[in-house]
Amino acid sequence: CAEGDQTRLYAALLEAGKAMGAGPVGSRALMSLRVEKGYGSWGRDYSPEYWPQETGLAGLIKQRKIETVAGTGRLEPDHSVTVELSDGGTRTLKGDAVILATGSVPRTIPGFEPDGSVVCTSDEFLELANLPRRAVVIGGGAIGCEFASTLADMGADVTILEALPKILPGLDEVAKQVLRAFKKKKIDVRAGVKVTGHEPDGSGATTVSFGDGETIETDLVVVSVGRRPYTDSLVDDGAGVDLVLEPVYKETTYIEDA
């Protein structure tokens, strides 16, 4: 991006490391901190301030002399970027090229809106202050299995509810190994069932309905049904950018290195 007589690269760090921190790496970080650092409580000791990649990324950016702008950017029709600054005010950035790399956010299920206490996604999970006695993980993909394993290792009774016939679809051999490990950890896996809702009891717990009229009481529901691109309000309608929110697969006759 050009500003004045100097040529600089501007980066707006809006969600640095979110997808990495909130998935399998995040759950493993919780366990490694507990084992290696000896932390015995749940919550503050596991917060992202302890994760080494944060300092590493900031140091690399500073070394490359990249200016960071804290705020929320919006791509305008003239391809400038208007930034609502975190400390107030606005700023406009212009350049020959604009890269949209805003990461992703967790998908949610109707009726299971995250509240950060009884219902959470992989994002809110890392901010929990207390370890639940019972937990239901909706979704048997990689991230759901990681969090289910982490919760079980920390003493919670865990149930996984997966709509597809098997957990970890497309990874049959891996799934067999995981199921054996889950059996040893006493993680209850219910595949081929769909959740239909939940009913809080007013005391911090809730009852999840699933399958053919089945229910289960739990202290925490972790919704782990994948992630979607984070594009909310980031691109003006007149910017001429087509947003594809689902995966697109194209056949090619060659492989090109990035």
PDB file of C-alpha atoms in Angstrom:
ATOM      1  CA  CYS A   1       0.000   0.000   0.000  1.00  0.00           C
ATOM      2  CA  ALA A   2       1.282   3.460  -0.808  1.00  0.00           C
ATOM      3  CA  GLU A   3       1.119   6.368   1.568  1.00  0.00           C
ATOM      4  CA  GLY A   4       3.047   9.589   0.897  1.00  0.00           C
ATOM      5  CA  ASP A   5       6.482   8.935  -0.632  1.00  0.00           C
ATOM      6  CA  GLN A   6       6.961   5.657   1.166  1.00  0.00           C
ATOM      7  CA  THR A   7       5.780   2.201   0.194  1.00  0.00           C
ATOM      8  CA  ARG A   8       4.573   0.186   3.158  1.00  0.00           C
ATOM      9  CA  LEU A   9       2.555  -2.929   3.820  1.00  0.00           C
ATOM     10  CA  TYR A  10      -0.338  -2.466   6.182  1.00  0.00           C
ATOM     11  CA  ALA A  11      -1.884  -5.323   8.127  1.00  0.00           C
ATOM     12  CA  ALA A  12      -5.028  -5.117  10.236  1.00  0.00           C
ATOM     13  CA  LEU A  13      -4.758  -7.835  12.852  1.00  0.00           C
ATOM     14  CA  LEU A  14      -8.401  -8.530  13.582  1.00  0.00           C
ATOM     15  CA  GLU A  15      -8.358 -12.181  14.581  1.00  0.00           C
ATOM     16  CA  ALA A  16      -4.745 -13.273  14.706  1.00  0.00           C
ATOM     17  CA  GLY A  17      -4.486 -17.024  15.157  1.00  0.00           C
ATOM     18  CA  LYS A  18      -8.203 -17.587  15.801  1.00  0.00           C
ATOM     19  CA  ALA A  19      -8.683 -20.692  13.687  1.00  0.00           C
ATOM     20  CA  MET A  20      -5.425 -22.146  14.951  1.00  0.00           C
ATOM     21  CA  GLY A  21      -5.997 -21.347  18.597  1.00  0.00           C
ATOM     22  CA  ALA A  22      -9.622 -22.439  18.781  1.00  0.00           C
ATOM     23  CA  GLY A  23      -9.281 -25.859  17.215  1.00  0.00           C
ATOM     24  CA  PRO A  24      -7.071 -28.850  17.925  1.00  0.00           C
ATOM     25  CA  VAL A  25      -4.057 -26.668  18.751  1.00  0.00           C
ATOM     26  CA  GLY A  26      -6.088 -24.849  21.405  1.00  0.00           C
ATOM     27  CA  SER A  27      -7.223 -28.035  23.118  1.00  0.00           C
ATOM     28  CA  ARG A  28      -3.716 -29.474  23.083  1.00  0.00           C
ATOM     29  CA  ALA A  29      -2.381 -26.215  24.500  1.00  0.00           C
ATOM     30  CA  LEU A  30      -4.745 -26.574  27.448  1.00  0.00           C
ATOM     31  CA  MET A  31      -3.485 -30.060  28.199  1.00  0.00           C
ATOM     32  CA  SER A  32       0.206 -29.242  27.691  1.00  0.00           C
ATOM     33  CA  LEU A  33      -0.055 -26.252  30.020  1.00  0.00           C
ATOM     34  CA  ARG A  34      -1.724 -28.391  32.645  1.00  0.00           C
ATOM     35  CA  VAL A  35       0.907 -31.143  32.371  1.00  0.00           C
ATOM     36  CA  GLU A  36       4.081 -29.131  31.748  1.00  0.00           C
ATOM     37  CA  LYS A  37       3.337 -26.030  33.811  1.00  0.00           C
ATOM     38  CA  GLY A  38       1.526 -27.800  36.619  1.00  0.00           C
ATOM     39  CA  TYR A  39      -1.552 -25.576  36.484  1.00  0.00           C
ATOM     40  CA  GLY A  40      -4.321 -27.173  38.496  1.00  0.00           C
ATOM     41  CA  SER A  41      -7.274 -24.888  37.860  1.00  0.00           C
ATOM     42  CA  TRP A  42      -9.460 -24.319  34.812  1.00  0.00           C
ATOM     43  CA  GLY A  43      -9.774 -20.903  33.227  1.00  0.00           C
ATOM     44  CA  ARG A  44      -7.290 -18.091  33.650  1.00  0.00           C
ATOM     45  CA  ASP A  45      -4.163 -20.272  33.555  1.00  0.00           C
ATOM     46  CA  TYR A  46      -5.146 -21.533  30.123  1.00  0.00           C
ATOM     47  CA  SER A  47      -5.851 -18.175  28.480  1.00  0.00           C
ATOM     48  CA  PRO A  48      -4.175 -17.317  25.147  1.00  0.00           C
ATOM     49  CA  GLU A  49      -1.698 -14.964  26.857  1.00  0.00           C
ATOM     50  CA  TYR A  50       0.307 -18.090  27.667  1.00  0.00           C
ATOM     51  CA  TRP A  51       0.506 -19.261  24.052  1.00  0.00           C
ATOM     52  CA  PRO A  52       3.990 -18.726  22.569  1.00  0.00           C
ATOM     53  CA  GLN A  53       2.799 -18.141  18.975  1.00  0.00           C
ATOM     54  CA  GLU A  54       1.285 -14.771  19.934  1.00  0.00           C
ATOM     55  CA  THR A  55       4.670 -13.307  20.878  1.00  0.00           C
ATOM     56  CA  GLY A  56       6.355 -15.018  17.940  1.00  0.00           C
ATOM     57  CA  LEU A  57       3.954 -13.546  15.387  1.00  0.00           C
ATOM     58  CA  ALA A  58       4.173 -10.052  16.868  1.00  0.00           C
ATOM     59  CA  GLY A  59       7.966 -10.229  16.814  1.00  0.00           C
ATOM     60  CA  LEU A  60       8.022 -11.389  13.201  1.00  0.00           C
ATOM     61  CA  ILE A  61       5.672  -8.599  12.115  1.00  0.00           C
ATOM     62  CA  LYS A  62       7.805  -6.000  13.905  1.00  0.00           C
ATOM     63  CA  GLN A  63      10.962  -7.403  12.341  1.00  0.00           C
ATOM     64  CA  ARG A  64       9.452  -7.083   8.858  1.00  0.00           C
ATOM     65  CA  LYS A  65       8.469  -3.473   9.626  1.00  0.00           C
ATOM     66  CA  ILE A  66       4.791  -4.136   8.945  1.00  0.00           C
ATOM     67  CA  GLU A  67       2.506  -1.533  10.448  1.00  0.00           C
ATOM     68  CA  THR A  68      -0.458  -2.968  12.295  1.00  0.00           C
ATOM     69  CA  VAL A  69      -3.787  -1.186  12.508  1.00  0.00           C
ATOM     70  CA  ALA A  70      -6.071  -2.312  15.327  1.00  0.00           C
ATOM     71  CA  GLY A  71      -9.706  -2.188  14.293  1.00  0.00           C
ATOM     72  CA  THR A  72     -12.371  -3.556  11.981  1.00  0.00           C
ATOM     73  CA  GLY A  73     -11.886  -2.989   8.271  1.00  0.00           C
ATOM     74  CA  ARG A  74     -14.465  -2.688   5.491  1.00  0.00           C
ATOM     75  CA  LEU A  75     -13.682  -2.912   1.779  1.00  0.00           C
ATOM     76  CA  GLU A  76     -15.306   0.016  -0.052  1.00  0.00           C
ATOM     77  CA  PRO A  77     -16.460   0.268  -3.707  1.00  0.00           C
ATOM     78  CA  ASP A  78     -13.250   2.131  -4.679  1.00  0.00           C
ATOM     79  CA  HIS A  79     -11.257  -0.732  -3.066  1.00  0.00           C
ATOM     80  CA  SER A  80     -10.061   1.423  -0.227  1.00  0.00           C
ATOM     81  CA  VAL A  81     -10.382   0.013   3.285  1.00  0.00           C
ATOM     82  CA  THR A  82     -12.196   1.991   5.951  1.00  0.00           C
ATOM     83  CA  VAL A  83     -11.068   0.993   9.427  1.00  0.00           C
ATOM     84  CA  GLU A  84     -13.123   1.580  12.561  1.00  0.00           C
ATOM     85  CA  LEU A  85     -10.236   1.942  14.988  1.00  0.00           C
ATOM     86  CA  SER A  86     -10.364   0.059  18.269  1.00  0.00           C
ATOM     87  CA  ASP A  87      -9.508   3.200  20.226  1.00  0.00           C
ATOM     88  CA  GLY A  88     -12.095   5.306  18.380  1.00  0.00           C
ATOM     89  CA  GLY A  89     -12.168   7.183  15.104  1.00  0.00           C
ATOM     90  CA  THR A  90     -11.677   5.919  11.573  1.00  0.00           C
ATOM     91  CA  ARG A  91      -8.852   5.626   9.106  1.00  0.00           C
ATOM     92  CA  THR A  92      -8.739   4.939   5.363  1.00  0.00           C
ATOM     93  CA  LEU A  93      -6.086   2.713   3.788  1.00  0.00           C
ATOM     94  CA  LYS A  94      -5.437   2.474   0.065  1.00  0.00           C
ATOM     95  CA  GLY A  95      -3.201   0.199  -1.948  1.00  0.00           C
ATOM     96  CA  ASP A  96      -2.614  -1.546  -5.247  1.00  0.00           C
ATOM     97  CA  ALA A  97      -3.941  -4.794  -3.791  1.00  0.00           C
ATOM     98  CA  VAL A  98      -6.161  -5.754  -0.890  1.00  0.00           C
ATOM     99  CA  ILE A  99      -6.030  -9.252   0.589  1.00  0.00           C
ATOM    100  CA  LEU A 100      -9.105 -10.445   2.469  1.00  0.00           C
ATOM    101  CA  ALA A 101      -7.757 -12.882   5.068  1.00  0.00           C
ATOM    102  CA  THR A 102     -10.179 -12.475   7.953  1.00  0.00           C
ATOM    103  CA  GLY A 103     -10.258 -16.106   9.018  1.00  0.00           C
ATOM    104  CA  SER A 104     -13.326 -17.998  10.116  1.00  0.00           C
ATOM    105  CA  VAL A 105     -15.909 -18.220  12.873  1.00  0.00           C
ATOM    106  CA  PRO A 106     -17.724 -21.262  14.289  1.00  0.00           C
ATOM    107  CA  ARG A 107     -20.939 -22.401  12.673  1.00  0.00           C
ATOM    108  CA  THR A 108     -23.897 -22.578  15.015  1.00  0.00           C
ATOM    109  CA  ILE A 109     -27.157 -24.537  15.186  1.00  0.00           C
ATOM    110  CA  PRO A 110     -30.608 -22.941  15.537  1.00  0.00           C
ATOM    111  CA  GLY A 111     -31.719 -23.281  19.126  1.00  0.00           C
ATOM    112  CA  PHE A 112     -28.143 -23.621  20.395  1.00  0.00           C
ATOM    113  CA  GLU A 113     -27.039 -19.989  20.396  1.00  0.00           C
ATOM    114  CA  PRO A 114     -23.798 -19.615  22.393  1.00  0.00           C
ATOM    115  CA  ASP A 115     -24.141 -17.890  25.771  1.00  0.00           C
ATOM    116  CA  GLY A 116     -20.615 -18.564  27.005  1.00  0.00           C
ATOM    117  CA  SER A 117     -21.748 -20.591  30.007  1.00  0.00           C
ATOM    118  CA  VAL A 118     -24.162 -23.434  29.182  1.00  0.00           C
ATOM    119  CA  VAL A 119     -23.757 -23.376  25.384  1.00  0.00           C
ATOM    120  CA  CYS A 120     -20.454 -22.534  23.746  1.00  0.00           C
ATOM    121  CA  THR A 121     -18.503 -22.957  20.519  1.00  0.00           C
ATOM    122  CA  SER A 122     -14.790 -23.606  20.216  1.00  0.00           C
ATOM    123  CA  ASP A 123     -14.244 -19.848  20.725  1.00  0.00           C
ATOM    124  CA  GLU A 124     -16.057 -19.523  24.064  1.00  0.00           C
ATOM    125  CA  PHE A 125     -14.714 -22.882  25.213  1.00  0.00           C
ATOM    126  CA  LEU A 126     -11.281 -21.378  25.774  1.00  0.00           C
ATOM    127  CA  GLU A 127     -12.777 -18.702  28.036  1.00  0.00           C
ATOM    128  CA  LEU A 128     -14.645 -21.041  30.414  1.00  0.00           C
ATOM    129  CA  ALA A 129     -13.934 -20.299  34.058  1.00  0.00           C
ATOM    130  CA  ASN A 130     -14.997 -23.681  35.463  1.00  0.00           C
ATOM    131  CA  LEU A 131     -14.697 -27.284  34.404  1.00  0.00           C
ATOM    132  CA  PRO A 132     -18.151 -28.858  33.896  1.00  0.00           C
ATOM    133  CA  ARG A 133     -19.008 -32.164  35.547  1.00  0.00           C
ATOM    134  CA  ARG A 134     -20.955 -33.285  32.458  1.00  0.00           C
ATOM    135  CA  ALA A 135     -20.493 -32.144  28.860  1.00  0.00           C
ATOM    136  CA  VAL A 136     -22.200 -32.813  25.532  1.00  0.00           C
ATOM    137  CA  VAL A 137     -20.198 -32.163  22.368  1.00  0.00           C
ATOM    138  CA  ILE A 138     -22.354 -31.691  19.259  1.00  0.00           C
ATOM    139  CA  GLY A 139     -20.262 -32.734  16.281  1.00  0.00           C
ATOM    140  CA  GLY A 140     -17.828 -35.604  15.911  1.00  0.00           C
ATOM    141  CA  GLY A 141     -15.322 -33.939  13.603  1.00  0.00           C
ATOM    142  CA  ALA A 142     -11.674 -33.264  14.420  1.00  0.00           C
ATOM    143  CA  ILE A 143     -12.263 -30.240  16.669  1.00  0.00           C
ATOM    144  CA  GLY A 144     -15.210 -31.833  18.465  1.00  0.00           C
ATOM    145  CA  CYS A 145     -13.197 -34.975  19.183  1.00  0.00           C
ATOM    146  CA  GLU A 146     -10.262 -32.920  20.453  1.00  0.00           C
ATOM    147  CA  PHE A 147     -12.413 -31.001  22.922  1.00  0.00           C
ATOM    148  CA  ALA A 148     -14.260 -34.159  23.994  1.00  0.00           C
ATOM    149  CA  SER A 149     -10.922 -35.821  24.742  1.00  0.00           C
ATOM    150  CA  THR A 150      -9.652 -32.761  26.616  1.00  0.00           C
ATOM    151  CA  LEU A 151     -12.794 -32.566  28.779  1.00  0.00           C
ATOM    152  CA  ALA A 152     -12.611 -36.288  29.573  1.00  0.00           C
ATOM    153  CA  ASP A 153      -8.925 -36.030  30.512  1.00  0.00           C
ATOM    154  CA  MET A 154      -9.864 -33.291  32.955  1.00  0.00           C
ATOM    155  CA  GLY A 155     -12.499 -35.414  34.638  1.00  0.00           C
ATOM    156  CA  ALA A 156     -15.777 -34.536  32.897  1.00  0.00           C
ATOM    157  CA  ASP A 157     -18.361 -37.111  31.787  1.00  0.00           C
ATOM    158  CA  VAL A 158     -18.533 -36.553  28.030  1.00  0.00           C
ATOM    159  CA  THR A 159     -21.050 -37.507  25.345  1.00  0.00           C
ATOM    160  CA  ILE A 160     -20.534 -36.842  21.626  1.00  0.00           C
ATOM    161  CA  LEU A 161     -23.621 -36.420  19.429  1.00  0.00           C
ATOM    162  CA  GLU A 162     -22.913 -36.793  15.704  1.00  0.00           C
ATOM    163  CA  ALA A 163     -25.540 -36.535  12.953  1.00  0.00           C
ATOM    164  CA  LEU A 164     -23.571 -38.619  10.455  1.00  0.00           C
ATOM    165  CA  PRO A 165     -23.297 -42.408  10.788  1.00  0.00           C
ATOM    166  CA  LYS A 166     -19.694 -42.191  12.038  1.00  0.00           C
ATOM    167  CA  ILE A 167     -17.407 -39.715  13.742  1.00  0.00           C
ATOM    168  CA  LEU A 168     -14.474 -38.318  11.757  1.00  0.00           C
ATOM    169  CA  PRO A 169     -16.121 -38.944   8.353  1.00  0.00           C
ATOM    170  CA  GLY A 170     -13.685 -39.925   5.633  1.00  0.00           C
ATOM    171  CA  LEU A 171     -11.068 -41.027   8.162  1.00  0.00           C
ATOM    172  CA  ASP A 172     -12.204 -44.572   8.884  1.00  0.00           C
ATOM    173  CA  GLU A 173      -8.889 -45.973  10.091  1.00  0.00           C
ATOM    174  CA  VAL A 174      -8.238 -42.952  12.282  1.00  0.00           C
ATOM    175  CA  ALA A 175     -11.787 -43.131  13.633  1.00  0.00           C
ATOM    176  CA  LYS A 176     -11.244 -46.741  14.739  1.00  0.00           C
ATOM    177  CA  GLN A 177      -8.209 -45.697  16.780  1.00  0.00           C
ATOM    178  CA  VAL A 178     -10.045 -42.717  18.244  1.00  0.00           C
ATOM    179  CA  LEU A 179     -13.061 -44.817  19.227  1.00  0.00           C
ATOM    180  CA  ARG A 180     -10.794 -47.262  21.050  1.00  0.00           C
ATOM    181  CA  ALA A 181      -9.198 -44.381  22.928  1.00  0.00           C
ATOM    182  CA  PHE A 182     -12.619 -42.889  23.703  1.00  0.00           C
ATOM    183  CA  LYS A 183     -13.809 -46.213  25.106  1.00  0.00           C
ATOM    184  CA  LYS A 184     -10.909 -46.199  27.572  1.00  0.00           C
ATOM    185  CA  LYS A 185     -11.781 -42.622  28.531  1.00  0.00           C
ATOM    186  CA  LYS A 186     -15.461 -43.587  28.919  1.00  0.00           C
ATOM    187  CA  ILE A 187     -16.574 -41.058  26.308  1.00  0.00           C
ATOM    188  CA  ASP A 188     -20.059 -41.973  25.091  1.00  0.00           C
ATOM    189  CA  VAL A 189     -20.331 -41.619  21.295  1.00  0.00           C
ATOM    190  CA  ARG A 190     -23.803 -41.440  19.749  1.00  0.00           C
ATOM    191  CA  ALA A 191     -23.564 -41.356  15.943  1.00  0.00           C
ATOM    192  CA  GLY A 192     -26.428 -41.084  13.485  1.00  0.00           C
ATOM    193  CA  VAL A 193     -28.487 -38.788  15.714  1.00  0.00           C
ATOM    194  CA  LYS A 194     -29.611 -35.193  15.241  1.00  0.00           C
ATOM    195  CA  VAL A 195     -30.112 -32.707  18.045  1.00  0.00           C
ATOM    196  CA  THR A 196     -33.494 -30.996  18.177  1.00  0.00           C
ATOM    197  CA  GLY A 197     -33.068 -28.498  21.012  1.00  0.00           C
ATOM    198  CA  HIS A 198     -32.268 -28.048  24.658  1.00  0.00           C
ATOM    199  CA  GLU A 199     -34.137 -26.915  27.761  1.00  0.00           C
ATOM    200  CA  PRO A 200     -32.207 -25.102  30.536  1.00  0.00           C
ATOM    201  CA  ASP A 201     -33.303 -26.032  34.044  1.00  0.00           C
ATOM    202  CA  GLY A 202     -32.542 -22.634  35.590  1.00  0.00           C
ATOM    203  CA  SER A 203     -29.743 -23.929  37.798  1.00  0.00           C
ATOM    204  CA  GLY A 204     -26.910 -23.826  35.268  1.00  0.00           C
ATOM    205  CA  ALA A 205     -27.613 -27.142  33.550  1.00  0.00           C
ATOM    206  CA  THR A 206     -29.715 -28.082  30.524  1.00  0.00           C
ATOM    207  CA  THR A 207     -31.388 -31.081  28.903  1.00  0.00           C
ATOM    208  CA  VAL A 208     -30.469 -31.786  25.281  1.00  0.00           C
ATOM    209  CA  SER A 209     -33.020 -33.518  23.046  1.00  0.00           C
ATOM    210  CA  PHE A 210     -31.760 -35.694  20.211  1.00  0.00           C
ATOM    211  CA  GLY A 211     -32.507 -38.717  18.082  1.00  0.00           C
ATOM    212  CA  ASP A 212     -35.893 -40.382  18.450  1.00  0.00           C
ATOM    213  CA  GLY A 213     -37.111 -38.599  21.578  1.00  0.00           C
ATOM    214  CA  GLU A 214     -33.946 -39.198  23.608  1.00  0.00           C
ATOM    215  CA  THR A 215     -32.637 -36.679  26.127  1.00  0.00           C
ATOM    216  CA  ILE A 216     -29.483 -36.138  28.140  1.00  0.00           C
ATOM    217  CA  GLU A 217     -28.782 -33.779  31.030  1.00  0.00           C
ATOM    218  CA  THR A 218     -25.569 -31.811  30.919  1.00  0.00           C
ATOM    219  CA  ASP A 219     -23.757 -28.839  32.439  1.00  0.00           C
ATOM    220  CA  LEU A 220     -22.161 -27.729  29.161  1.00  0.00           C
ATOM    221  CA  VAL A 221     -22.974 -28.022  25.462  1.00  0.00           C
ATOM    222  CA  VAL A 222     -20.063 -27.555  23.057  1.00  0.00           C
ATOM    223  CA  VAL A 223     -21.290 -26.885  19.509  1.00  0.00           C
ATOM    224  CA  SER A 224     -18.606 -28.080  17.113  1.00  0.00           C
ATOM    225  CA  VAL A 225     -20.148 -28.359  13.654  1.00  0.00           C
ATOM    226  CA  GLY A 226     -17.462 -26.716  11.567  1.00  0.00           C
ATOM    227  CA  ARG A 227     -16.495 -23.166  10.731  1.00  0.00           C
ATOM    228  CA  ARG A 228     -17.495 -20.616   8.088  1.00  0.00           C
ATOM    229  CA  PRO A 229     -15.649 -17.673   6.520  1.00  0.00           C
ATOM    230  CA  TYR A 230     -15.788 -14.500   8.586  1.00  0.00           C
ATOM    231  CA  THR A 231     -17.135 -11.930   6.134  1.00  0.00           C
ATOM    232  CA  ASP A 232     -19.875 -10.244   8.174  1.00  0.00           C
ATOM    233  CA  SER A 233     -20.113  -6.541   7.203  1.00  0.00           C
ATOM    234  CA  LEU A 234     -16.547  -6.549   5.876  1.00  0.00           C
ATOM    235  CA  VAL A 235     -17.298  -5.999   2.193  1.00  0.00           C
ATOM    236  CA  ASP A 236     -19.488  -3.212   0.787  1.00  0.00           C
ATOM    237  CA  ASP A 237     -22.149  -4.363  -1.657  1.00  0.00           C
ATOM    238  CA  GLY A 238     -20.641  -2.186  -4.363  1.00  0.00           C
ATOM    239  CA  ALA A 239     -17.091  -3.494  -3.966  1.00  0.00           C
ATOM    240  CA  GLY A 240     -17.578  -6.047  -6.739  1.00  0.00           C
ATOM    241  CA  VAL A 241     -16.456  -9.013  -4.625  1.00  0.00           C
ATOM    242  CA  ASP A 242     -18.317 -12.313  -4.890  1.00  0.00           C
ATOM    243  CA  LEU A 243     -18.319 -14.095  -1.545  1.00  0.00           C
ATOM    244  CA  VAL A 244     -18.385 -17.890  -1.692  1.00  0.00           C
ATOM    245  CA  LEU A 245     -19.347 -19.164   1.740  1.00  0.00           C
ATOM    246  CA  GLU A 246     -19.204 -22.875   0.917  1.00  0.00           C
ATOM    247  CA  PRO A 247     -16.217 -24.935  -0.315  1.00  0.00           C
ATOM    248  CA  VAL A 248     -15.708 -24.918  -4.073  1.00  0.00           C
ATOM    249  CA  TYR A 249     -13.820 -27.767  -5.702  1.00  0.00           C
ATOM    250  CA  LYS A 250     -12.305 -27.352  -9.173  1.00  0.00           C
ATOM    251  CA  GLU A 251     -10.567 -29.998 -11.256  1.00  0.00           C
ATOM    252  CA  THR A 252      -7.152 -29.006 -12.552  1.00  0.00           C
ATOM    253  CA  THR A 253      -4.554 -30.729 -14.703  1.00  0.00           C
ATOM    254  CA  TYR A 254      -1.581 -29.312 -12.835  1.00  0.00           C
ATOM    255  CA  ILE A 255      -0.373 -28.447  -9.367  1.00  0.00           C
ATOM    256  CA  GLU A 256       1.071 -25.027  -8.703  1.00  0.00           C
ATOM    257  CA  ASP A 257       3.106 -24.227  -5.617  1.00  0.00           C
ATOM    258  CA  ALA A 258       2.027 -21.172  -3.657  1.00  0.00           C
TER     259      ALA A 258
END
